């Protein structure tokens, strides 16, 4: 059911510092501008790779869900992986039918790519926080 690996989410205390790592040490040549998603409590910046993206996420505001992660992983770390799906509602219902816990209300939210996303609890996913994202229309 899952399609392409869209991105790997990496939490960081500083997107600016992480950009230096990906650009200057790893040699990434295509890195987007940092932007905020206040409703999600994150700053986001995409590092574009030939076959995928790294989504750098930094806390935005006091209530950011990333603070807890950074408390456990002060220097940052791999936070989630995101797979594309054709239909987010069908994917959500399928996850629930199979006993997986969809985080939050379960209503899809608009993700960083402007398409609806859900998150599936790591306890059901082998310890990995999984984001499912509807494939942008016209992307294929
Ligand atoms: Co993501």
mmCIF file of N, CA and C and ligand atoms in Angstrom:
data_model
loop_
_atom_site.group_PDB
_atom_site.id
_atom_site.type_symbol
_atom_site.label_atom_id
_atom_site.label_comp_id
_atom_site.label_asym_id
_atom_site.label_seq_id
_atom_site.Cartn_x
_atom_site.Cartn_y
_atom_site.Cartn_z
ATOM 1 N N UNK A 1 0.813 -1.201 0.000
ATOM 2 C CA UNK A 1 0.000 0.000 0.000
ATOM 3 C C UNK A 1 0.856 1.264 0.000
ATOM 4 N N UNK A 2 1.969 1.232 0.763
ATOM 5 C CA UNK A 2 2.813 2.418 0.759
ATOM 6 C C UNK A 2 3.531 2.545 -0.576
ATOM 7 N N UNK A 3 3.764 3.796 -0.935
ATOM 8 C CA UNK A 3 4.477 4.076 -2.174
ATOM 9 C C UNK A 3 5.894 4.533 -1.888
ATOM 10 N N UNK A 4 6.288 5.589 -2.557
ATOM 11 C CA UNK A 4 7.660 6.071 -2.440
ATOM 12 C C UNK A 4 7.983 6.526 -1.021
ATOM 13 N N UNK A 5 9.252 6.335 -0.664
ATOM 14 C CA UNK A 5 9.766 7.018 0.517
ATOM 15 C C UNK A 5 9.864 8.492 0.140
ATOM 16 N N UNK A 6 9.058 9.327 0.786
ATOM 17 C CA UNK A 6 9.079 10.750 0.432
ATOM 18 C C UNK A 6 10.215 11.472 1.140
ATOM 19 N N UNK A 7 10.319 11.264 2.447
ATOM 20 C CA UNK A 7 11.418 11.914 3.179
ATOM 21 C C UNK A 7 11.685 11.217 4.501
ATOM 22 N N UNK A 8 12.836 11.539 5.038
ATOM 23 C CA UNK A 8 13.203 11.122 6.389
ATOM 24 C C UNK A 8 13.221 12.379 7.237
ATOM 25 N N UNK A 9 12.480 12.356 8.330
ATOM 26 C CA UNK A 9 12.421 13.504 9.227
ATOM 27 C C UNK A 9 13.544 13.427 10.254
ATOM 28 N N UNK A 10 14.292 14.519 10.363
ATOM 29 C CA UNK A 10 15.412 14.585 11.300
ATOM 30 C C UNK A 10 15.186 15.793 12.205
ATOM 31 N N UNK A 11 15.062 15.541 13.487
ATOM 32 C CA UNK A 11 14.902 16.632 14.449
ATOM 33 C C UNK A 11 16.264 17.216 14.782
ATOM 34 N N UNK A 12 16.280 18.516 14.959
ATOM 35 C CA UNK A 12 17.543 19.198 15.264
ATOM 36 C C UNK A 12 17.271 20.394 16.168
ATOM 37 N N UNK A 13 18.202 20.697 17.070
ATOM 38 C CA UNK A 13 18.035 21.921 17.863
ATOM 39 C C UNK A 13 18.286 23.174 17.039
ATOM 40 N N UNK A 14 18.907 23.026 15.863
ATOM 41 C CA UNK A 14 19.216 24.189 15.031
ATOM 42 C C UNK A 14 19.258 23.786 13.560
ATOM 43 N N UNK A 15 18.245 24.200 12.815
ATOM 44 C CA UNK A 15 18.267 23.937 11.380
ATOM 45 C C UNK A 15 19.489 24.586 10.737
ATOM 46 N N UNK A 16 19.844 25.782 11.177
ATOM 47 C CA UNK A 16 20.997 26.463 10.577
ATOM 48 C C UNK A 16 22.267 25.625 10.720
ATOM 49 N N UNK A 17 22.444 25.031 11.897
ATOM 50 C CA UNK A 17 23.630 24.190 12.097
ATOM 51 C C UNK A 17 23.540 22.919 11.261
ATOM 52 N N UNK A 18 22.336 22.346 11.189
ATOM 53 C CA UNK A 18 22.176 21.114 10.412
ATOM 54 C C UNK A 18 22.395 21.369 8.928
ATOM 55 N N UNK A 19 21.969 22.532 8.445
ATOM 56 C CA UNK A 19 22.193 22.864 7.032
ATOM 57 C C UNK A 19 23.695 22.877 6.729
ATOM 58 N N UNK A 20 24.478 23.387 7.662
ATOM 59 C CA UNK A 20 25.935 23.384 7.455
ATOM 60 C C UNK A 20 26.456 21.959 7.312
ATOM 61 N N UNK A 21 25.911 21.064 8.138
ATOM 62 C CA UNK A 21 26.328 19.664 8.062
ATOM 63 C C UNK A 21 25.988 19.064 6.697
ATOM 64 N N UNK A 22 24.728 19.220 6.288
ATOM 65 C CA UNK A 22 24.314 18.598 5.028
ATOM 66 C C UNK A 22 24.973 19.261 3.821
ATOM 67 N N UNK A 23 25.185 20.574 3.893
ATOM 68 C CA UNK A 23 25.773 21.294 2.763
ATOM 69 C C UNK A 23 27.293 21.174 2.738
ATOM 70 N N UNK A 24 27.928 21.486 3.872
ATOM 71 C CA UNK A 24 29.384 21.619 3.865
ATOM 72 C C UNK A 24 30.109 20.296 4.093
ATOM 73 N N UNK A 25 29.505 19.414 4.873
ATOM 74 C CA UNK A 25 30.173 18.133 5.154
ATOM 75 C C UNK A 25 29.698 17.060 4.188
ATOM 76 N N UNK A 26 28.387 16.936 4.031
ATOM 77 C CA UNK A 26 27.861 15.872 3.164
ATOM 78 C C UNK A 26 27.762 16.308 1.709
ATOM 79 N N UNK A 27 27.806 17.605 1.461
ATOM 80 C CA UNK A 27 27.869 18.084 0.079
ATOM 81 C C UNK A 27 26.540 18.224 -0.633
ATOM 82 N N UNK A 28 25.456 18.319 0.122
ATOM 83 C CA UNK A 28 24.157 18.530 -0.533
ATOM 84 C C UNK A 28 24.161 19.878 -1.242
ATOM 85 N N UNK A 29 23.627 19.904 -2.460
ATOM 86 C CA UNK A 29 23.676 21.126 -3.266
ATOM 87 C C UNK A 29 22.323 21.802 -3.420
ATOM 88 N N UNK A 30 21.250 21.115 -2.994
ATOM 89 C CA UNK A 30 19.912 21.697 -3.134
ATOM 90 C C UNK A 30 19.217 21.669 -1.781
ATOM 91 N N UNK A 31 19.165 22.815 -1.151
ATOM 92 C CA UNK A 31 18.570 22.928 0.176
ATOM 93 C C UNK A 31 17.594 24.092 0.149
ATOM 94 N N UNK A 32 16.355 23.827 0.554
ATOM 95 C CA UNK A 32 15.322 24.852 0.518
ATOM 96 C C UNK A 32 15.476 25.863 1.643
ATOM 97 N N UNK A 33 14.606 26.862 1.612
ATOM 98 C CA UNK A 33 14.580 27.854 2.679
ATOM 99 C C UNK A 33 13.847 27.283 3.892
ATOM 100 N N UNK A 34 14.295 27.679 5.062
ATOM 101 C CA UNK A 34 13.611 27.321 6.302
ATOM 102 C C UNK A 34 12.268 28.041 6.356
ATOM 103 N N UNK A 35 11.222 27.345 6.775
ATOM 104 C CA UNK A 35 9.919 27.990 6.947
ATOM 105 C C UNK A 35 9.234 27.433 8.180
ATOM 106 N N UNK A 36 8.307 28.222 8.745
ATOM 107 C CA UNK A 36 7.643 27.797 9.971
ATOM 108 C C UNK A 36 6.281 27.201 9.662
ATOM 109 N N UNK A 37 5.898 26.242 10.500
ATOM 110 C CA UNK A 37 4.549 25.694 10.486
ATOM 111 C C UNK A 37 4.011 25.818 11.909
ATOM 112 N N UNK A 38 3.503 27.009 12.249
ATOM 113 C CA UNK A 38 3.139 27.277 13.644
ATOM 114 C C UNK A 38 2.121 26.291 14.216
ATOM 115 N N UNK A 39 1.171 25.853 13.382
ATOM 116 C CA UNK A 39 0.161 24.929 13.912
ATOM 117 C C UNK A 39 0.765 23.586 14.287
ATOM 118 N N UNK A 40 1.849 23.225 13.619
ATOM 119 C CA UNK A 40 2.528 21.963 13.931
ATOM 120 C C UNK A 40 3.665 22.168 14.939
ATOM 121 N N UNK A 41 3.956 23.426 15.236
ATOM 122 C CA UNK A 41 5.013 23.717 16.199
ATOM 123 C C UNK A 41 6.405 23.411 15.704
ATOM 124 N N UNK A 42 6.620 23.588 14.407
ATOM 125 C CA UNK A 42 7.947 23.274 13.867
ATOM 126 C C UNK A 42 8.410 24.304 12.833
ATOM 127 N N UNK A 43 9.729 24.447 12.801
ATOM 128 C CA UNK A 43 10.418 25.005 11.641
ATOM 129 C C UNK A 43 10.801 23.826 10.760
ATOM 130 N N UNK A 44 10.725 24.020 9.460
ATOM 131 C CA UNK A 44 11.021 22.933 8.528
ATOM 132 C C UNK A 44 11.984 23.434 7.452
ATOM 133 N N UNK A 45 12.875 22.566 7.043
ATOM 134 C CA UNK A 45 13.772 22.861 5.917
ATOM 135 C C UNK A 45 14.055 21.548 5.194
ATOM 136 N N UNK A 46 13.871 21.538 3.884
ATOM 137 C CA UNK A 46 14.096 20.317 3.116
ATOM 138 C C UNK A 46 15.458 20.329 2.432
ATOM 139 N N UNK A 47 16.173 19.243 2.629
ATOM 140 C CA UNK A 47 17.404 18.978 1.892
ATOM 141 C C UNK A 47 17.016 18.031 0.759
ATOM 142 N N UNK A 48 17.206 18.480 -0.474
ATOM 143 C CA UNK A 48 16.784 17.693 -1.628
ATOM 144 C C UNK A 48 17.898 16.779 -2.099
ATOM 145 N N UNK A 49 17.576 15.506 -2.194
ATOM 146 C CA UNK A 49 18.521 14.494 -2.664
ATOM 147 C C UNK A 49 18.000 13.932 -3.977
ATOM 148 N N UNK A 50 18.838 13.248 -4.722
ATOM 149 C CA UNK A 50 18.376 12.738 -6.020
ATOM 150 C C UNK A 50 17.141 11.846 -5.924
ATOM 151 N N UNK A 51 17.024 11.080 -4.852
ATOM 152 C CA UNK A 51 15.911 10.127 -4.778
ATOM 153 C C UNK A 51 14.960 10.395 -3.627
ATOM 154 N N UNK A 52 15.222 11.383 -2.802
ATOM 155 C CA UNK A 52 14.356 11.616 -1.642
ATOM 156 C C UNK A 52 14.696 12.967 -1.016
ATOM 157 N N UNK A 53 14.193 13.174 0.164
ATOM 158 C CA UNK A 53 14.495 14.413 0.883
ATOM 159 C C UNK A 53 14.771 14.098 2.356
ATOM 160 N N UNK A 54 15.544 14.967 2.965
ATOM 161 C CA UNK A 54 15.659 15.002 4.419
ATOM 162 C C UNK A 54 14.849 16.207 4.883
ATOM 163 N N UNK A 55 13.953 15.975 5.829
ATOM 164 C CA UNK A 55 13.149 17.062 6.400
ATOM 165 C C UNK A 55 13.750 17.427 7.756
ATOM 166 N N UNK A 56 14.426 18.547 7.793
ATOM 167 C CA UNK A 56 14.969 19.023 9.070
ATOM 168 C C UNK A 56 13.853 19.716 9.827
ATOM 169 N N UNK A 57 13.673 19.348 11.081
ATOM 170 C CA UNK A 57 12.623 19.954 11.893
ATOM 171 C C UNK A 57 13.201 20.447 13.211
ATOM 172 N N UNK A 58 12.853 21.669 13.512
ATOM 173 C CA UNK A 58 13.341 22.358 14.720
ATOM 174 C C UNK A 58 12.108 22.861 15.473
ATOM 175 N N UNK A 59 12.127 22.851 16.798
ATOM 176 C CA UNK A 59 10.945 23.323 17.529
ATOM 177 C C UNK A 59 10.584 24.768 17.180
ATOM 178 N N UNK A 60 9.280 25.001 17.085
ATOM 179 C CA UNK A 60 8.744 26.358 16.917
ATOM 180 C C UNK A 60 7.778 26.569 18.068
ATOM 181 N N UNK A 61 8.133 27.451 18.971
ATOM 182 C CA UNK A 61 7.226 27.769 20.087
ATOM 183 C C UNK A 61 7.356 26.806 21.257
ATOM 184 N N UNK A 62 6.746 27.223 22.353
ATOM 185 C CA UNK A 62 6.867 26.483 23.614
ATOM 186 C C UNK A 62 6.232 25.100 23.547
ATOM 187 N N UNK A 63 5.120 25.011 22.833
ATOM 188 C CA UNK A 63 4.364 23.771 22.845
ATOM 189 C C UNK A 63 4.773 22.788 21.765
ATOM 190 N N UNK A 64 5.922 23.012 21.157
ATOM 191 C CA UNK A 64 6.333 22.153 20.043
ATOM 192 C C UNK A 64 6.457 20.698 20.472
ATOM 193 N N UNK A 65 5.929 19.777 19.646
ATOM 194 C CA UNK A 65 6.078 18.353 19.974
ATOM 195 C C UNK A 65 7.520 17.860 19.861
ATOM 196 N N UNK A 66 8.390 18.702 19.318
ATOM 197 C CA UNK A 66 9.782 18.276 19.128
ATOM 198 C C UNK A 66 10.614 18.464 20.400
ATOM 199 N N UNK A 67 10.112 19.283 21.329
ATOM 200 C CA UNK A 67 10.885 19.514 22.555
ATOM 201 C C UNK A 67 11.150 18.212 23.301
ATOM 202 N N UNK A 68 10.140 17.370 23.397
ATOM 203 C CA UNK A 68 10.311 16.110 24.124
ATOM 204 C C UNK A 68 11.359 15.223 23.484
ATOM 205 N N UNK A 69 11.328 15.186 22.155
ATOM 206 C CA UNK A 69 12.315 14.375 21.435
ATOM 207 C C UNK A 69 13.723 14.895 21.693
ATOM 208 N N UNK A 70 13.871 16.222 21.652
ATOM 209 C CA UNK A 70 15.210 16.799 21.842
ATOM 210 C C UNK A 70 15.674 16.684 23.292
ATOM 211 N N UNK A 71 14.710 16.588 24.221
ATOM 212 C CA UNK A 71 15.106 16.377 25.616
ATOM 213 C C UNK A 71 15.798 15.022 25.755
ATOM 214 N N UNK A 72 15.309 14.050 24.979
ATOM 215 C CA UNK A 72 15.913 12.705 25.023
ATOM 216 C C UNK A 72 17.112 12.595 24.095
ATOM 217 N N UNK A 73 17.133 13.418 23.061
ATOM 218 C CA UNK A 73 18.205 13.371 22.050
ATOM 219 C C UNK A 73 18.705 14.794 21.821
ATOM 220 N N UNK A 74 19.515 15.297 22.751
ATOM 221 C CA UNK A 74 19.860 16.732 22.730
ATOM 222 C C UNK A 74 20.524 17.210 21.448
ATOM 223 N N UNK A 75 21.258 16.349 20.782
ATOM 224 C CA UNK A 75 21.909 16.796 19.549
ATOM 225 C C UNK A 75 21.050 16.531 18.320
ATOM 226 N N UNK A 76 19.814 16.064 18.538
ATOM 227 C CA UNK A 76 18.925 15.766 17.427
ATOM 228 C C UNK A 76 19.022 14.308 17.034
ATOM 229 N N UNK A 77 18.277 13.947 16.000
ATOM 230 C CA UNK A 77 18.317 12.561 15.552
ATOM 231 C C UNK A 77 17.174 12.258 14.611
ATOM 232 N N UNK A 78 17.181 11.018 14.123
ATOM 233 C CA UNK A 78 16.140 10.617 13.179
ATOM 234 C C UNK A 78 14.794 10.536 13.899
ATOM 235 N N UNK A 79 13.804 11.235 13.383
ATOM 236 C CA UNK A 79 12.537 11.421 14.085
ATOM 237 C C UNK A 79 11.403 10.605 13.466
ATOM 238 N N UNK A 80 11.275 10.623 12.152
ATOM 239 C CA UNK A 80 10.219 9.851 11.488
ATOM 240 C C UNK A 80 10.602 9.565 10.049
ATOM 241 N N UNK A 81 9.873 8.630 9.447
ATOM 242 C CA UNK A 81 10.028 8.410 8.010
ATOM 243 C C UNK A 81 8.661 8.597 7.374
ATOM 244 N N UNK A 82 8.656 9.097 6.157
ATOM 245 C CA UNK A 82 7.404 9.442 5.492
ATOM 246 C C UNK A 82 7.269 8.689 4.173
ATOM 247 N N UNK A 83 6.187 7.920 4.079
ATOM 248 C CA UNK A 83 5.866 7.207 2.849
ATOM 249 C C UNK A 83 4.669 7.873 2.185
ATOM 250 N N UNK A 84 4.674 7.840 0.877
ATOM 251 C CA UNK A 84 3.516 8.359 0.138
ATOM 252 C C UNK A 84 2.434 7.297 0.025
ATOM 253 N N UNK A 85 1.189 7.772 0.054
ATOM 254 C CA UNK A 85 0.025 6.912 -0.204
ATOM 255 C C UNK A 85 -0.877 7.649 -1.195
ATOM 256 N N UNK A 86 -1.677 6.870 -1.894
ATOM 257 C CA UNK A 86 -2.541 7.472 -2.907
ATOM 258 C C UNK A 86 -3.709 8.223 -2.287
ATOM 259 N N UNK A 87 -4.262 7.660 -1.198
ATOM 260 C CA UNK A 87 -5.484 8.207 -0.603
ATOM 261 C C UNK A 87 -5.319 8.193 0.911
ATOM 262 N N UNK A 88 -5.224 9.368 1.517
ATOM 263 C CA UNK A 88 -4.892 9.435 2.944
ATOM 264 C C UNK A 88 -6.027 8.887 3.817
ATOM 265 N N UNK A 89 -7.260 9.115 3.428
ATOM 266 C CA UNK A 89 -8.375 8.613 4.236
ATOM 267 C C UNK A 89 -8.421 7.088 4.181
ATOM 268 N N UNK A 90 -8.232 6.545 2.996
ATOM 269 C CA UNK A 90 -8.211 5.082 2.868
ATOM 270 C C UNK A 90 -7.048 4.502 3.670
ATOM 271 N N UNK A 91 -5.916 5.182 3.641
ATOM 272 C CA UNK A 91 -4.745 4.705 4.378
ATOM 273 C C UNK A 91 -5.005 4.749 5.882
ATOM 274 N N UNK A 92 -5.614 5.833 6.340
ATOM 275 C CA UNK A 92 -5.915 5.944 7.771
ATOM 276 C C UNK A 92 -6.870 4.832 8.208
ATOM 277 N N UNK A 93 -7.920 4.652 7.442
ATOM 278 C CA UNK A 93 -8.902 3.639 7.811
ATOM 279 C C UNK A 93 -8.280 2.240 7.790
ATOM 280 N N UNK A 94 -7.378 2.028 6.844
ATOM 281 C CA UNK A 94 -6.696 0.735 6.749
ATOM 282 C C UNK A 94 -5.786 0.521 7.960
ATOM 283 N N UNK A 95 -5.069 1.566 8.356
ATOM 284 C CA UNK A 95 -4.197 1.454 9.531
ATOM 285 C C UNK A 95 -5.022 1.091 10.766
ATOM 286 N N UNK A 96 -6.134 1.789 10.937
ATOM 287 C CA UNK A 96 -6.988 1.523 12.109
ATOM 288 C C UNK A 96 -7.568 0.128 12.052
ATOM 289 N N UNK A 97 -8.007 -0.294 10.853
ATOM 290 C CA UNK A 97 -8.598 -1.636 10.717
ATOM 291 C C UNK A 97 -7.583 -2.710 11.082
ATOM 292 N N UNK A 98 -6.301 -2.387 10.904
ATOM 293 C CA UNK A 98 -5.243 -3.350 11.221
ATOM 294 C C UNK A 98 -4.715 -3.174 12.645
ATOM 295 N N UNK A 99 -5.389 -2.300 13.411
ATOM 296 C CA UNK A 99 -5.064 -2.178 14.826
ATOM 297 C C UNK A 99 -4.006 -1.156 15.164
ATOM 298 N N UNK A 100 -3.580 -0.375 14.196
ATOM 299 C CA UNK A 100 -2.552 0.627 14.470
ATOM 300 C C UNK A 100 -3.190 1.912 14.998
ATOM 301 N N UNK A 101 -2.440 2.632 15.818
ATOM 302 C CA UNK A 101 -2.917 3.877 16.409
ATOM 303 C C UNK A 101 -2.481 5.061 15.559
ATOM 304 N N UNK A 102 -3.473 5.802 15.068
ATOM 305 C CA UNK A 102 -3.194 7.033 14.335
ATOM 306 C C UNK A 102 -3.148 8.166 15.352
ATOM 307 N N UNK A 103 -2.093 8.962 15.329
ATOM 308 C CA UNK A 103 -1.907 9.998 16.347
ATOM 309 C C UNK A 103 -2.912 11.139 16.184
ATOM 310 N N UNK A 104 -3.132 11.848 17.278
ATOM 311 C CA UNK A 104 -4.034 12.998 17.275
ATOM 312 C C UNK A 104 -5.468 12.552 17.085
ATOM 313 N N UNK A 105 -6.226 13.414 16.448
ATOM 314 C CA UNK A 105 -7.633 13.093 16.227
ATOM 315 C C UNK A 105 -7.803 12.065 15.120
ATOM 316 N N UNK A 106 -6.760 11.872 14.354
ATOM 317 C CA UNK A 106 -6.861 10.986 13.195
ATOM 318 C C UNK A 106 -7.308 11.711 11.946
ATOM 319 N N UNK A 107 -7.760 12.964 12.131
ATOM 320 C CA UNK A 107 -8.096 13.747 10.936
ATOM 321 C C UNK A 107 -6.785 14.194 10.287
ATOM 322 N N UNK A 108 -6.626 13.962 8.996
ATOM 323 C CA UNK A 108 -5.384 14.369 8.334
ATOM 324 C C UNK A 108 -5.148 15.872 8.468
ATOM 325 N N UNK A 109 -3.891 16.230 8.620
ATOM 326 C CA UNK A 109 -3.508 17.639 8.640
ATOM 327 C C UNK A 109 -2.696 17.926 7.384
ATOM 328 N N UNK A 110 -2.636 19.181 7.038
ATOM 329 C CA UNK A 110 -1.844 19.542 5.864
ATOM 330 C C UNK A 110 -0.375 19.562 6.277
ATOM 331 N N UNK A 111 0.410 18.739 5.606
ATOM 332 C CA UNK A 111 1.815 18.619 5.945
ATOM 333 C C UNK A 111 2.680 19.636 5.224
ATOM 334 N N UNK A 112 3.966 19.467 5.372
ATOM 335 C CA UNK A 112 4.928 20.442 4.856
ATOM 336 C C UNK A 112 4.948 20.508 3.331
ATOM 337 N N UNK A 113 4.397 19.489 2.668
ATOM 338 C CA UNK A 113 4.338 19.520 1.207
ATOM 339 C C UNK A 113 2.980 19.998 0.708
ATOM 340 N N UNK A 114 2.117 20.417 1.648
ATOM 341 C CA UNK A 114 0.820 20.942 1.242
ATOM 342 C C UNK A 114 -0.207 19.867 0.941
ATOM 343 N N UNK A 115 0.100 18.622 1.275
ATOM 344 C CA UNK A 115 -0.868 17.543 1.091
ATOM 345 C C UNK A 115 -1.174 16.931 2.456
ATOM 346 N N UNK A 116 -2.333 16.266 2.589
ATOM 347 C CA UNK A 116 -2.718 15.748 3.898
ATOM 348 C C UNK A 116 -1.815 14.613 4.375
ATOM 349 N N UNK A 117 -1.564 14.636 5.679
ATOM 350 C CA UNK A 117 -0.695 13.630 6.302
ATOM 351 C C UNK A 117 -1.335 13.110 7.590
ATOM 352 N N UNK A 118 -0.939 11.907 7.965
ATOM 353 C CA UNK A 118 -1.230 11.363 9.293
ATOM 354 C C UNK A 118 0.069 10.772 9.840
ATOM 355 N N UNK A 119 0.081 10.567 11.157
ATOM 356 C CA UNK A 119 1.215 9.894 11.785
ATOM 357 C C UNK A 119 0.717 8.643 12.487
ATOM 358 N N UNK A 120 1.463 7.557 12.359
ATOM 359 C CA UNK A 120 1.110 6.289 12.984
ATOM 360 C C UNK A 120 2.087 6.029 14.127
ATOM 361 N N UNK A 121 1.531 5.626 15.258
ATOM 362 C CA UNK A 121 2.314 5.471 16.489
ATOM 363 C C UNK A 121 3.460 4.473 16.310
ATOM 364 N N UNK A 122 4.648 4.827 16.806
ATOM 365 C CA UNK A 122 5.790 3.910 16.664
ATOM 366 C C UNK A 122 5.585 2.556 17.331
ATOM 367 N N UNK A 123 4.710 2.485 18.339
ATOM 368 C CA UNK A 123 4.520 1.189 19.017
ATOM 369 C C UNK A 123 3.948 0.150 18.059
ATOM 370 N N UNK A 124 3.286 0.607 17.004
ATOM 371 C CA UNK A 124 2.721 -0.306 16.011
ATOM 372 C C UNK A 124 3.611 -0.476 14.788
ATOM 373 N N UNK A 125 4.733 0.237 14.768
ATOM 374 C CA UNK A 125 5.547 0.329 13.555
ATOM 375 C C UNK A 125 7.001 -0.046 13.832
ATOM 376 N N UNK A 126 7.164 -1.000 14.735
ATOM 377 C CA UNK A 126 8.530 -1.459 15.008
ATOM 378 C C UNK A 126 9.422 -0.385 15.587
ATOM 379 N N UNK A 127 8.809 0.546 16.320
ATOM 380 C CA UNK A 127 9.603 1.581 16.971
ATOM 381 C C UNK A 127 9.873 2.807 16.114
ATOM 382 N N UNK A 128 9.297 2.833 14.922
ATOM 383 C CA UNK A 128 9.521 3.964 14.013
ATOM 384 C C UNK A 128 8.247 4.795 13.899
ATOM 385 N N UNK A 129 8.349 6.082 14.148
ATOM 386 C CA UNK A 129 7.232 6.982 13.890
ATOM 387 C C UNK A 129 7.058 7.112 12.377
ATOM 388 N N UNK A 130 5.890 6.725 11.888
ATOM 389 C CA UNK A 130 5.654 6.693 10.440
ATOM 390 C C UNK A 130 4.655 7.787 10.058
ATOM 391 N N UNK A 131 5.055 8.622 9.124
ATOM 392 C CA UNK A 131 4.172 9.619 8.530
ATOM 393 C C UNK A 131 3.687 9.064 7.195
ATOM 394 N N UNK A 132 2.404 9.146 6.969
ATOM 395 C CA UNK A 132 1.844 8.799 5.663
ATOM 396 C C UNK A 132 1.350 10.083 5.033
ATOM 397 N N UNK A 133 1.704 10.303 3.803
ATOM 398 C CA UNK A 133 1.446 11.567 3.110
ATOM 399 C C UNK A 133 0.815 11.265 1.758
ATOM 400 N N UNK A 134 -0.271 11.963 1.473
ATOM 401 C CA UNK A 134 -0.896 11.764 0.169
ATOM 402 C C UNK A 134 0.028 12.294 -0.924
ATOM 403 N N UNK A 135 0.229 11.488 -1.933
ATOM 404 C CA UNK A 135 1.088 11.897 -3.049
ATOM 405 C C UNK A 135 0.555 13.175 -3.676
ATOM 406 N N UNK A 136 1.422 14.181 -3.827
ATOM 407 C CA UNK A 136 0.941 15.410 -4.479
ATOM 408 C C UNK A 136 0.365 15.104 -5.855
ATOM 409 N N UNK A 137 -0.769 15.689 -6.154
ATOM 410 C CA UNK A 137 -1.386 15.457 -7.460
ATOM 411 C C UNK A 137 -0.479 15.989 -8.556
ATOM 412 N N UNK A 138 -0.339 15.186 -9.582
ATOM 413 C CA UNK A 138 0.498 15.597 -10.679
ATOM 414 C C UNK A 138 1.969 15.316 -10.466
ATOM 415 N N UNK A 139 2.289 14.632 -9.345
ATOM 416 C CA UNK A 139 3.702 14.364 -9.051
ATOM 417 C C UNK A 139 4.242 13.186 -9.852
ATOM 418 N N UNK A 140 3.338 12.361 -10.386
ATOM 419 C CA UNK A 140 3.814 11.182 -11.120
ATOM 420 C C UNK A 140 3.331 11.220 -12.554
HETATM 421 CO CO1 LIG B 1 7.675 14.678 7.730
#
